[in-house]
XYZ file of C-alpha atoms in Angstrom:
734
model
C -39.873 -41.928 -33.222
C -40.060 -38.269 -34.198
C -37.545 -36.239 -32.242
C -37.488 -32.488 -31.750
C -34.156 -31.165 -30.538
C -34.902 -27.689 -29.218
C -31.379 -26.946 -28.047
C -28.590 -29.476 -27.623
C -27.285 -27.579 -24.564
C -30.396 -26.209 -22.931
C -30.420 -25.753 -19.166
C -33.160 -26.882 -16.790
C -33.511 -26.477 -13.032
C -36.195 -27.547 -10.604
C -37.413 -29.549 -7.621
C -37.671 -33.358 -7.806
C -41.318 -34.215 -7.117
C -41.075 -37.937 -7.867
C -38.370 -40.477 -8.717
C -40.125 -42.730 -11.238
C -37.085 -44.991 -11.613
C -33.499 -45.120 -10.353
C -30.846 -47.832 -10.845
C -28.275 -47.829 -8.000
C -25.868 -49.849 -10.214
C -25.767 -47.567 -13.270
C -27.241 -44.333 -11.864
C -29.871 -44.194 -14.658
C -32.981 -42.343 -13.490
C -36.361 -41.059 -14.672
C -37.540 -38.024 -12.662
C -40.660 -35.860 -12.496
C -39.552 -32.308 -11.809
C -41.267 -29.013 -10.980
C -39.070 -26.860 -13.208
C -38.640 -23.115 -13.261
C -40.653 -21.589 -16.104
C -42.749 -24.746 -16.655
C -46.379 -24.935 -15.535
C -46.626 -28.746 -15.541
C -44.277 -31.334 -14.164
C -41.435 -32.215 -16.547
C -39.981 -35.693 -17.182
C -36.180 -35.696 -16.951
C -34.036 -38.689 -17.960
C -30.396 -38.840 -16.855
C -27.882 -40.335 -14.412
C -27.293 -39.658 -10.715
C -25.434 -41.618 -8.030
C -28.299 -40.935 -5.616
C -31.529 -38.974 -6.071
C -34.565 -38.368 -3.887
C -37.803 -36.337 -3.953
C -37.334 -32.855 -2.507
C -33.826 -32.414 -3.926
C -33.053 -29.632 -6.372
C -31.455 -30.449 -9.741
C -29.588 -28.408 -12.327
C -29.512 -30.203 -15.678
C -28.151 -29.576 -19.164
C -29.176 -31.534 -22.238
C -31.867 -31.478 -24.900
C -35.606 -31.966 -25.313
C -37.101 -34.984 -27.051
C -40.682 -34.936 -28.289
C -41.911 -38.469 -27.553
C -44.943 -39.703 -29.500
C -46.674 -41.179 -26.421
C -45.275 -39.139 -23.534
C -44.727 -35.716 -25.065
C -41.703 -33.578 -24.252
C -38.939 -35.175 -22.172
C -35.671 -33.593 -21.123
C -32.657 -35.862 -21.732
C -29.924 -34.675 -19.395
C -26.271 -35.211 -20.256
C -25.386 -33.626 -16.874
C -27.325 -33.599 -13.597
C -26.149 -31.664 -10.551
C -28.103 -32.454 -7.382
C -28.304 -30.095 -4.381
C -30.209 -30.299 -1.095
C -33.628 -28.599 -1.043
C -34.087 -25.136 0.462
C -37.866 -24.819 0.936
C -39.428 -26.292 4.081
C -41.715 -28.476 1.972
C -38.782 -29.735 -0.074
C -36.684 -30.367 3.045
C -39.493 -32.363 4.641
C -39.994 -34.474 1.517
C -36.251 -35.049 1.217
C -35.796 -36.087 4.845
C -38.891 -38.290 4.670
C -37.705 -40.112 1.537
C -35.527 -42.596 3.433
C -32.347 -41.234 1.835
C -30.725 -40.677 5.242
C -30.621 -43.720 7.463
C -32.611 -43.184 10.652
C -35.106 -40.707 9.168
C -38.451 -41.619 7.615
C -41.578 -39.508 6.942
C -42.491 -39.247 10.670
C -39.063 -38.057 11.836
C -38.684 -35.879 8.730
C -41.781 -33.924 9.771
C -40.615 -33.721 13.405
C -37.129 -32.455 12.453
C -38.450 -29.727 10.149
C -40.924 -28.641 12.855
C -38.111 -28.480 15.431
C -35.326 -26.819 13.399
C -36.923 -25.393 10.229
C -34.492 -24.418 7.446
C -31.533 -24.862 9.824
C -32.100 -28.632 10.047
C -29.173 -29.560 7.735
C -26.772 -27.351 9.731
C -27.945 -29.021 12.947
C -27.429 -32.536 11.511
C -23.948 -31.632 10.263
C -22.580 -29.388 12.993
C -24.584 -30.137 16.162
C -25.944 -33.700 15.867
C -26.383 -33.886 19.673
C -29.233 -31.326 19.338
C -31.210 -33.945 17.387
C -31.889 -35.681 20.710
C -34.177 -32.764 21.602
C -36.683 -34.316 19.179
C -38.945 -36.887 20.792
C -37.951 -40.452 19.869
C -34.383 -39.652 18.764
C -31.807 -41.168 21.080
C -27.986 -41.232 20.821
C -27.901 -44.230 18.412
C -30.415 -42.747 15.968
C -28.758 -39.298 16.185
C -25.402 -40.847 15.333
C -26.926 -42.796 12.409
C -28.582 -39.633 11.033
C -25.298 -37.681 11.197
C -23.403 -40.506 9.421
C -26.089 -40.806 6.710
C -25.985 -37.076 6.046
C -22.159 -37.103 5.812
C -22.319 -39.906 3.247
C -24.849 -38.026 1.085
C -22.781 -34.863 1.290
C -19.642 -36.756 0.235
C -21.449 -38.237 -2.776
C -22.624 -34.777 -3.819
C -19.149 -33.270 -3.508
C -17.624 -36.097 -5.550
C -20.196 -35.713 -8.332
C -19.769 -31.932 -8.366
C -15.962 -32.265 -8.525
C -16.051 -34.788 -11.383
C -18.668 -32.901 -13.385
C -16.763 -29.626 -13.031
C -13.795 -31.367 -14.674
C -15.703 -32.476 -17.741
C -16.736 -35.981 -16.676
C -20.234 -36.934 -17.840
C -22.740 -37.866 -15.137
C -22.890 -41.517 -16.198
C -19.107 -41.847 -15.986
C -19.018 -39.899 -12.723
C -21.410 -42.475 -11.241
C -19.102 -45.256 -12.457
C -16.093 -43.525 -10.855
C -17.940 -43.064 -7.562
C -19.023 -46.734 -7.561
C -15.360 -47.754 -8.062
C -13.588 -45.408 -5.613
C -16.348 -44.522 -3.141
C -15.643 -41.615 -0.794
C -11.960 -41.592 -1.821
C -12.836 -40.557 -5.393
C -11.848 -36.881 -5.108
C -8.369 -37.354 -3.538
C -7.588 -40.352 -5.776
C -8.567 -38.608 -9.019
C -6.918 -35.317 -7.968
C -3.669 -37.062 -7.098
C -3.534 -39.147 -10.294
C -6.324 -38.776 -12.865
C -4.481 -41.236 -15.126
C -5.532 -44.083 -12.863
C -9.011 -43.681 -14.409
C -7.710 -45.136 -17.684
C -6.716 -48.323 -15.842
C -9.640 -48.640 -13.461
C -12.783 -47.324 -15.185
C -14.366 -49.002 -18.213
C -15.030 -46.473 -20.952
C -12.294 -44.043 -19.862
C -9.060 -44.221 -21.832
C -5.822 -42.290 -21.575
C -7.116 -39.443 -23.760
C -10.105 -38.778 -21.481
C -7.932 -39.033 -18.358
C -5.472 -36.644 -20.025
C -8.226 -34.063 -20.573
C -9.231 -34.308 -16.898
C -5.578 -33.963 -15.889
C -5.274 -30.803 -17.986
C -8.320 -29.291 -16.267
C -6.741 -30.161 -12.911
C -3.674 -28.173 -13.962
C -1.287 -31.098 -14.453
C 1.503 -30.071 -16.841
C 2.010 -31.848 -20.173
C 5.607 -32.567 -19.190
C 4.796 -33.782 -15.665
C 6.367 -37.082 -14.655
C 2.966 -38.524 -13.727
C 1.787 -37.941 -17.332
C 4.997 -39.301 -18.847
C 4.741 -42.499 -16.810
C 1.052 -43.044 -17.627
C 1.760 -42.214 -21.273
C 4.313 -45.021 -21.599
C 1.677 -47.587 -20.650
C -0.694 -45.883 -23.092
C 1.906 -46.154 -25.885
C 2.443 -49.824 -25.022
C -1.325 -50.410 -25.100
C -1.414 -48.800 -28.557
C 1.229 -51.341 -29.636
C -0.778 -54.178 -28.051
C -3.760 -52.959 -30.087
C -1.632 -53.606 -33.171
C -0.917 -57.175 -32.064
C 2.382 -56.762 -30.229
C 3.188 -58.242 -26.814
C 6.134 -55.852 -26.401
C 8.033 -53.093 -28.179
C 11.783 -52.500 -28.510
C 12.738 -49.824 -25.989
C 13.808 -47.264 -28.616
C 10.606 -47.847 -30.633
C 8.505 -47.368 -27.489
C 10.244 -44.092 -26.604
C 9.810 -42.815 -30.174
C 6.101 -43.767 -30.199
C 5.512 -42.176 -26.760
C 7.299 -38.990 -27.867
C 5.005 -38.792 -30.902
C 1.793 -39.551 -28.965
C 2.498 -37.389 -25.909
C 4.682 -34.586 -27.340
C 7.148 -35.067 -24.496
C 10.945 -34.954 -25.018
C 12.700 -38.340 -24.982
C 15.054 -37.646 -22.019
C 12.016 -37.177 -19.771
C 10.433 -40.356 -21.167
C 13.673 -42.285 -20.560
C 13.523 -41.228 -16.887
C 9.823 -42.186 -16.762
C 10.644 -45.577 -18.281
C 13.218 -46.238 -15.569
C 10.709 -45.304 -12.826
C 7.979 -47.512 -14.373
C 10.394 -50.465 -14.605
C 11.420 -50.029 -10.975
C 7.782 -49.821 -9.895
C 6.998 -53.062 -11.777
C 4.341 -51.394 -13.950
C 6.236 -52.580 -17.041
C 8.812 -55.345 -17.582
C 11.897 -55.549 -19.781
C 13.343 -58.562 -21.596
C 15.217 -59.279 -24.808
C 13.668 -60.518 -28.046
C 16.529 -61.668 -30.246
C 19.152 -58.980 -29.738
C 16.686 -56.144 -28.983
C 15.936 -54.769 -25.519
C 12.148 -54.786 -25.313
C 9.479 -53.549 -22.917
C 6.430 -55.659 -22.003
C 3.244 -55.059 -20.079
C 3.742 -57.514 -17.174
C 0.586 -59.552 -17.792
C 1.708 -60.317 -21.357
C 5.238 -61.245 -20.260
C 3.800 -63.671 -17.694
C 1.249 -65.021 -20.206
C 3.991 -65.878 -22.712
C 5.988 -67.592 -19.973
C 2.907 -69.570 -18.919
C 2.166 -70.770 -22.473
C 5.743 -71.944 -23.022
C 6.150 -73.753 -19.701
C 2.694 -75.304 -19.761
C 2.888 -76.466 -23.378
C 6.286 -78.095 -22.825
C 5.044 -79.774 -19.624
C 1.890 -81.074 -21.317
C 3.865 -82.404 -24.301
C 5.917 -84.789 -22.143
C 4.794 -88.245 -21.119
C 2.305 -90.699 -22.573
C -1.223 -89.770 -23.694
C -4.056 -90.556 -21.253
C -5.592 -93.327 -23.378
C -4.289 -96.899 -23.741
C -1.937 -97.667 -26.640
C -3.840 -97.706 -29.940
C -2.591 -99.452 -33.093
C -3.218 -97.029 -35.998
C -3.100 -99.876 -38.551
C -6.238 -101.304 -36.931
C -7.883 -98.025 -35.838
C -7.705 -96.266 -39.230
C -9.629 -98.900 -41.291
C -12.150 -99.139 -38.437
C -12.814 -95.397 -38.378
C -12.937 -95.155 -42.203
C -15.714 -97.738 -42.168
C -17.539 -95.984 -39.316
C -17.438 -92.549 -40.982
C -17.698 -93.768 -44.580
C -14.530 -91.934 -45.645
C -11.178 -92.803 -47.168
C -8.330 -90.956 -45.489
C -5.484 -89.561 -47.587
C -1.925 -90.658 -46.795
C -1.206 -87.349 -45.022
C -4.321 -87.806 -42.871
C -3.354 -91.397 -41.994
C 0.080 -90.237 -40.846
C -1.559 -87.470 -38.792
C -3.963 -89.933 -37.114
C -1.004 -92.122 -36.112
C 0.882 -89.141 -34.637
C -2.225 -87.892 -32.797
C -2.844 -91.281 -31.168
C 0.684 -91.338 -29.725
C 1.098 -87.629 -28.809
C -0.024 -85.504 -25.882
C 0.121 -82.226 -27.818
C -0.338 -81.854 -31.569
C -1.113 -79.153 -34.144
C -3.309 -79.713 -37.220
C -3.156 -76.911 -39.780
C -4.173 -76.340 -43.394
C -6.453 -74.306 -45.634
C -10.050 -74.927 -46.739
C -10.953 -78.237 -48.380
C -7.872 -80.145 -47.193
C -9.719 -82.382 -44.727
C -9.007 -80.864 -41.296
C -12.575 -81.584 -40.165
C -12.467 -85.207 -41.394
C -9.124 -85.729 -39.651
C -10.355 -84.271 -36.352
C -13.567 -86.338 -36.531
C -11.573 -89.519 -37.205
C -9.326 -88.936 -34.189
C -12.286 -88.070 -31.947
C -14.244 -91.170 -33.064
C -11.272 -93.463 -32.320
C -10.704 -91.919 -28.885
C -14.441 -91.971 -28.067
C -14.323 -95.759 -28.524
C -11.712 -95.808 -25.735
C -14.041 -93.897 -23.406
C -12.005 -90.711 -22.926
C -13.615 -87.386 -21.932
C -13.275 -84.780 -24.698
C -13.694 -80.998 -24.396
C -14.114 -78.890 -27.552
C -13.530 -75.133 -27.627
C -13.322 -72.273 -30.126
C -12.714 -68.532 -29.671
C -16.114 -67.300 -30.911
C -19.718 -68.428 -30.547
C -20.049 -68.944 -34.298
C -16.861 -71.017 -34.496
C -17.992 -73.130 -31.514
C -21.380 -73.705 -33.139
C -19.716 -74.824 -36.363
C -17.393 -77.169 -34.451
C -20.415 -78.715 -32.677
C -22.178 -79.258 -36.006
C -19.136 -80.851 -37.664
C -18.242 -83.213 -34.782
C -21.606 -83.998 -33.203
C -20.070 -83.128 -29.814
C -20.967 -80.008 -27.845
C -18.344 -77.311 -28.287
C -18.131 -74.173 -26.151
C -16.507 -70.801 -26.522
C -13.224 -70.684 -24.622
C -14.755 -68.164 -22.197
C -17.690 -70.484 -21.447
C -15.448 -73.515 -21.140
C -13.206 -71.726 -18.646
C -16.287 -70.332 -16.806
C -15.558 -66.631 -16.920
C -16.459 -64.861 -13.683
C -17.582 -61.234 -14.332
C -17.257 -60.283 -10.658
C -13.549 -61.149 -10.441
C -12.728 -60.513 -14.114
C -11.018 -63.920 -14.321
C -11.790 -67.557 -15.048
C -12.997 -70.099 -12.501
C -11.093 -72.851 -14.301
C -7.348 -72.746 -13.579
C -4.526 -74.876 -12.152
C -6.479 -75.046 -8.887
C -9.734 -76.066 -10.616
C -8.739 -77.676 -13.936
C -11.008 -78.834 -16.730
C -12.364 -82.364 -16.485
C -11.156 -83.895 -19.749
C -8.645 -86.291 -21.248
C -8.405 -84.366 -24.517
C -8.930 -80.690 -25.255
C -9.498 -79.714 -28.897
C -9.013 -76.011 -29.697
C -10.354 -74.959 -33.109
C -9.681 -71.712 -35.032
C -6.520 -71.282 -32.961
C -5.168 -68.595 -35.308
C -7.645 -66.272 -33.541
C -6.483 -67.084 -30.009
C -4.231 -64.414 -28.501
C -1.517 -64.772 -25.866
C -3.559 -64.002 -22.688
C -6.412 -66.334 -23.677
C -4.091 -69.201 -24.640
C -2.246 -68.834 -21.321
C -5.540 -69.093 -19.387
C -6.634 -72.066 -21.484
C -3.423 -74.084 -21.079
C -3.272 -73.365 -17.335
C -6.687 -75.015 -16.998
C -5.688 -78.251 -18.772
C -5.076 -81.100 -16.275
C -1.536 -82.501 -16.374
C -2.570 -85.922 -17.676
C -4.648 -84.559 -20.597
C -3.746 -84.222 -24.274
C -4.255 -81.081 -26.371
C -5.091 -80.887 -30.085
C -4.553 -77.429 -31.608
C -6.396 -76.885 -34.903
C -6.288 -73.851 -37.166
C -5.215 -72.276 -40.432
C -1.828 -70.666 -39.854
C -2.056 -68.731 -43.154
C -5.058 -66.706 -41.966
C -4.716 -63.355 -40.258
C -3.226 -63.609 -36.776
C -5.376 -62.856 -33.725
C -6.820 -59.376 -33.200
C -5.317 -59.499 -29.710
C -1.580 -59.598 -28.970
C 0.735 -62.298 -30.293
C 0.675 -64.912 -33.044
C 0.258 -68.015 -30.931
C -0.477 -70.606 -33.625
C 2.380 -69.469 -35.884
C 4.815 -69.402 -32.944
C 3.873 -72.896 -31.736
C 4.270 -74.295 -35.276
C 7.482 -72.341 -35.866
C 9.059 -73.486 -32.596
C 9.021 -77.160 -33.664
C 8.503 -78.380 -30.091
C 5.282 -80.283 -30.856
C 4.270 -82.456 -33.843
C 2.551 -80.553 -36.672
C 0.330 -82.076 -39.360
C 0.149 -79.579 -42.241
C -2.518 -80.722 -44.686
C -2.138 -79.354 -48.223
C -3.937 -81.745 -50.563
C -7.340 -80.425 -51.735
C -9.926 -83.207 -51.674
C -11.785 -84.092 -54.861
C -15.184 -82.934 -53.570
C -13.685 -79.583 -52.567
C -11.762 -79.127 -55.828
C -14.993 -78.254 -57.676
C -15.403 -75.109 -55.549
C -13.874 -71.968 -57.004
C -13.893 -70.476 -53.505
C -11.466 -73.159 -52.331
C -9.388 -73.162 -55.542
C -9.052 -69.366 -55.481
C -8.295 -69.258 -51.739
C -5.353 -71.615 -52.291
C -4.218 -69.647 -55.356
C -4.171 -66.418 -53.336
C -2.311 -68.175 -50.510
C 0.372 -69.267 -52.991
C 0.721 -65.740 -54.373
C -1.264 -66.389 -57.576
C -4.116 -64.332 -59.025
C -7.554 -65.912 -58.455
C -9.637 -66.949 -61.476
C -11.901 -63.945 -62.032
C -13.626 -64.822 -65.321
C -17.172 -66.151 -64.880
C -17.997 -69.578 -66.312
C -19.361 -69.528 -69.900
C -22.615 -71.004 -68.614
C -24.242 -72.087 -65.364
C -23.721 -70.837 -61.823
C -20.462 -70.776 -59.865
C -19.591 -69.830 -56.265
C -16.985 -67.113 -56.998
C -17.567 -63.879 -58.950
C -15.717 -60.662 -59.690
C -17.615 -57.409 -60.346
C -15.358 -54.721 -61.778
C -15.572 -51.204 -60.342
C -12.770 -48.762 -61.088
C -13.770 -45.903 -58.784
C -15.211 -45.789 -55.235
C -18.215 -43.839 -56.617
C -18.857 -46.795 -58.934
C -18.098 -49.499 -56.326
C -20.565 -48.416 -53.629
C -23.767 -48.626 -55.743
C -22.546 -51.926 -57.242
C -22.008 -53.403 -53.758
C -25.495 -52.258 -52.695
C -27.004 -53.735 -55.878
C -25.174 -57.075 -55.383
C -26.346 -57.336 -51.762
C -29.901 -56.049 -52.179
C -30.865 -57.598 -55.523
C -28.430 -59.716 -57.495
C -27.430 -62.332 -54.905
C -30.930 -62.687 -53.340
C -32.514 -63.023 -56.795
C -30.035 -65.559 -58.160
C -29.245 -67.588 -55.036
C -32.390 -67.093 -52.916
C -30.447 -65.631 -49.999
C -31.659 -63.143 -47.393
C -29.745 -59.866 -47.966
C -29.396 -59.138 -44.234
C -28.996 -62.554 -42.588
C -27.142 -64.493 -45.307
C -24.863 -61.906 -46.945
C -21.936 -60.259 -45.185
C -19.876 -57.434 -46.687
C -16.246 -57.764 -45.557
C -13.949 -54.761 -46.012
C -10.156 -54.543 -45.829
C -10.508 -51.468 -43.597
C -12.945 -49.465 -41.500
C -12.410 -45.989 -42.990
C -12.753 -44.529 -46.481
C -15.575 -44.299 -49.011
C -15.539 -48.074 -49.526
C -14.743 -48.859 -45.869
C -17.030 -50.672 -43.436
C -18.311 -47.524 -41.683
C -19.370 -45.761 -44.885
C -20.860 -48.923 -46.427
C -22.901 -49.590 -43.268
C -24.697 -46.276 -43.755
C -25.407 -47.015 -47.452
C -26.512 -50.615 -46.852
C -28.746 -49.607 -43.940
C -30.441 -47.045 -46.216
C -31.023 -49.775 -48.799
C -31.980 -52.675 -46.505
C -33.567 -51.108 -43.405
C -34.385 -47.439 -44.052
C -37.050 -47.170 -41.350
C -40.139 -44.973 -41.265
C -40.799 -41.613 -39.539
C -42.888 -43.221 -36.765
C -40.431 -46.072 -36.116
C -38.376 -45.859 -32.880
C -34.712 -45.078 -33.519
C -31.685 -44.060 -31.487
C -28.621 -42.103 -32.590
C -25.481 -42.905 -30.656
C -21.753 -42.872 -31.344
C -22.079 -42.078 -35.036
C -24.761 -44.618 -35.954
C -28.553 -44.587 -36.073
C -30.108 -47.866 -34.912
C -33.544 -49.205 -35.826
C -35.438 -52.423 -35.145
C -34.225 -55.054 -37.614
C -30.671 -53.700 -37.896
C -27.773 -56.159 -37.999
C -25.177 -55.221 -35.378
C -21.877 -56.549 -34.051
C -20.449 -56.496 -30.528
C -17.060 -54.738 -30.775
C -15.572 -55.572 -27.371
C -15.879 -58.347 -24.815
C -18.681 -57.668 -22.315
C -18.411 -60.383 -19.703
C -21.392 -59.147 -17.688
C -23.653 -59.595 -20.707
C -21.759 -62.677 -21.945
C -21.443 -61.114 -25.384
C -18.060 -61.086 -27.045
C -16.095 -59.185 -29.660
C -17.325 -60.260 -33.120
C -20.728 -61.641 -32.049
C -23.480 -60.657 -34.528
C -27.052 -59.888 -33.448
C -30.250 -58.206 -34.615
C -32.060 -55.301 -32.930
C -35.484 -56.549 -31.783
C -36.780 -53.540 -29.816
C -35.943 -49.952 -28.888
C -37.551 -48.293 -25.861
C -36.975 -44.539 -25.872
C -38.655 -44.204 -22.440
C -36.396 -46.672 -20.649
C -33.561 -45.639 -23.022
C -32.594 -49.199 -23.802
C -32.312 -51.459 -26.813
C -32.723 -55.247 -27.024
C -30.470 -57.253 -29.349
C -30.995 -60.905 -30.236
C -27.735 -62.891 -30.370
C -28.505 -66.369 -31.736
C -31.798 -66.624 -29.829
C -30.564 -64.927 -26.629
C -31.918 -61.430 -26.000
C -29.532 -58.928 -24.388
C -30.510 -55.439 -23.171
C -28.251 -52.400 -23.715
C -28.705 -48.969 -22.196
C -28.318 -46.219 -24.793
C -25.087 -45.171 -23.042
C -23.655 -48.643 -23.699
C -24.085 -48.519 -27.462
C -20.397 -47.679 -27.895
C -19.943 -51.457 -27.478
C -21.753 -52.217 -30.738
C -21.697 -51.114 -34.375
C -23.850 -51.643 -37.446
C -22.766 -54.832 -39.193
C -24.165 -54.889 -42.708
C -20.469 -54.400 -43.450
C -17.549 -55.204 -41.161
C -13.797 -55.632 -41.506
C -12.153 -58.896 -42.515
C -10.275 -58.770 -39.189
C -13.577 -58.770 -37.297
C -14.891 -61.699 -39.367
C -12.249 -64.166 -38.175
C -13.682 -67.422 -36.902
C -16.999 -66.795 -38.662
C -18.468 -68.308 -41.798
C -21.262 -66.727 -43.826
C -23.404 -68.208 -46.631
C -22.202 -65.369 -48.879
C -19.499 -62.709 -48.571
C -19.027 -59.594 -50.683
C -15.494 -58.156 -50.521
C -14.784 -54.617 -51.790
C -11.144 -54.432 -52.906
C -9.851 -51.093 -54.178
C -6.418 -49.524 -54.498
C -7.506 -46.966 -51.857
C -7.190 -49.881 -49.400
C -3.469 -50.170 -50.266
C -2.370 -49.845 -46.617
C -4.176 -53.090 -45.777
C -3.853 -55.066 -49.016
C -2.041 -58.201 -47.938
C -2.225 -61.800 -49.039
C -3.415 -63.215 -45.697
C -6.126 -60.526 -45.472
C -7.643 -61.425 -48.864
C -7.173 -65.144 -48.148
C -8.990 -64.815 -44.811
C -11.836 -62.858 -46.434
C -12.334 -65.413 -49.219
C -12.325 -68.348 -46.767
C -15.202 -66.772 -44.780
C -17.614 -67.503 -47.667
C -19.375 -70.857 -47.458
C -21.499 -70.891 -50.614
C -20.629 -67.685 -52.448
C -17.834 -65.083 -52.681
C -18.142 -61.877 -54.722
C -15.171 -59.518 -55.120
C -16.115 -55.961 -56.130
C -13.354 -53.616 -57.244
C -10.189 -53.447 -59.318
C -8.010 -56.244 -60.693
C -5.007 -54.057 -59.857
C -6.016 -54.010 -56.177
C -6.428 -57.811 -56.154
C -2.924 -58.082 -57.635
C -1.555 -55.785 -54.922
C -3.124 -57.990 -52.250
C -1.863 -61.247 -53.795
C 1.697 -59.863 -53.955
C 1.422 -58.149 -50.561
C 3.483 -60.083 -48.056
C 4.609 -57.264 -45.800
C 6.895 -57.853 -42.867
C 4.354 -56.966 -40.237
C 6.389 -58.510 -37.454
C 4.617 -58.922 -34.157
C 6.943 -58.346 -31.228
C 6.569 -61.457 -29.106
C 9.048 -63.759 -27.367
C 6.821 -66.832 -27.363
C 8.677 -68.744 -30.080
C 12.003 -68.143 -28.288
C 10.533 -69.200 -24.951
C 9.191 -72.421 -26.485
C 12.578 -73.377 -27.937
C 14.600 -72.408 -24.858
C 15.344 -75.579 -22.906
C 13.125 -77.650 -25.197
C 13.645 -81.390 -24.887
C 14.218 -81.834 -28.615
C 11.986 -81.457 -31.642
C 9.075 -83.852 -31.249
C 8.023 -83.588 -34.898
């Protein structure tokens, strides 16, 4: 839609004539205002904790020229004050905002006390009883209602004066209520823990405006948790104490002696926990320390005892299932079936084309004949869908299986209310982080068996820990590692090259002399050369040759987010090529991206209220600039986002290989340049290649591919899970 931005920081003030819409939950509102200097009523869109006709607003923001509704003022800040004119006061009191007063009593009160009515309500509420029909109960209710409205106003004014946007101020008020001002004044850093969308940096800015010194102990203590969270964001469950102090010193610019004192206070308060990993003294966030403990104790408990099904003779079961499925199992698969039938916990791992799916199906078919209840789970919606298709049994995301409860922020399924199954199969386990695995294992009933499936050579989880690698490395449960590539898979260059990369060998890059293959390399020696080649491959070459849809079937997977050939930059170029839009088409600019109907987008964080999770891909189906919301279709389910919530999503014509974990795409295009050197590692390239189902195209430099193939960096993740699993283990079950 055409937009005219008159002034990004223009001011507007006026009387609220009508509240067209107001959401008590989010504070979003559409107002009709009689503004100073404007002859006609003005439409203002913004956020306010409470708003009523008759109130006076001061707003700052910008004008939008809407095609259907004309000029609208989009307010980034709204400050609401009580009305001063008699007409405004009467409308305000009659709006129902204050309990005990409606239109009739609003008129009576203004007639009795005029402009002094607010002073009477606040300072002399007994005088209200002079008005006919107001007794002691109603007078008390009116005084209490006024006090509540005044408190809300003071809170909003306080927060806005310290740089908090109106939408976030509403969120803070909804969380803390009337205690918001003292709580935030005393410790603004609590906002980073309690309020979604506010991190340490924002809380730090508020603290600075409140006059809190950079070297204050309250900042040092909050900063240690922030530094630990930064480490968790890089996959760690803990950090060695000296590494944590060095990182905090760098992030906070606070001298180490002060941080050492802060560390001691945080440990004593129980906000962080210390433990040893090997011979290093390490610091954990408590929930991760407990989650590791829970995984180790639960896994060892589940692994003991007999499986829940009657004894099965593999020599009879294997020929039976081969006949049922029409397959011939390899020797390694036969051994694995035998182990699975006699074990309560087992791991199945291996790369593409080695028969993991056939093995899992064989085990499930044998156990189904014995009548056991099976539950199937995977970390993402796409992985769960693929598991359902390959097994013929309904699979759920782990969050759905555990019945996530948005109100409590936890799962309904737990030790107290376990899953109802005899066998739990977890697929794509390389993606499962420590907290999620702890929740999952806690929900498994004691009698049940667990089958853990995944490719340990892929990238570890985005979240903290390396659960699959640690379970395999601990040796406390049987592991079937499949390595033999099956004949039908050996014709695929995707699979051959994935295994070559995994072994540290260069993939075969030369195209076949004739015919079509499923793996191509397009050389591009400079970023300026690579970007147009990637666009050409996605927009024309692959669709023309393979009949694929450039938006729905082809996914560009980048080693990193930043840079000229990073996901962010490529998203802009691919959007221009694939969905450029027209001048009269609705569009919204938020958080560095412009969104249009038809755009491919990805959810970038878990949103449990919407039941949309990190990595889910959807398509924009509508944009409403009046209601300021956007509808995204995720696999047939439409989800509405307010424009202020668009920091949860990003364009997804291109994404990072990390974000693609657990997903498969008909075709993937992978830019690989030496400018990505920081991220060029073997498991990254291997993971990217294995995302392609029918086609993989590498675009870039042979030198960069060589760097990735040789790149096995020691990116150790600080976690104690492997140690915990081996401590007190009852012997190696493998």
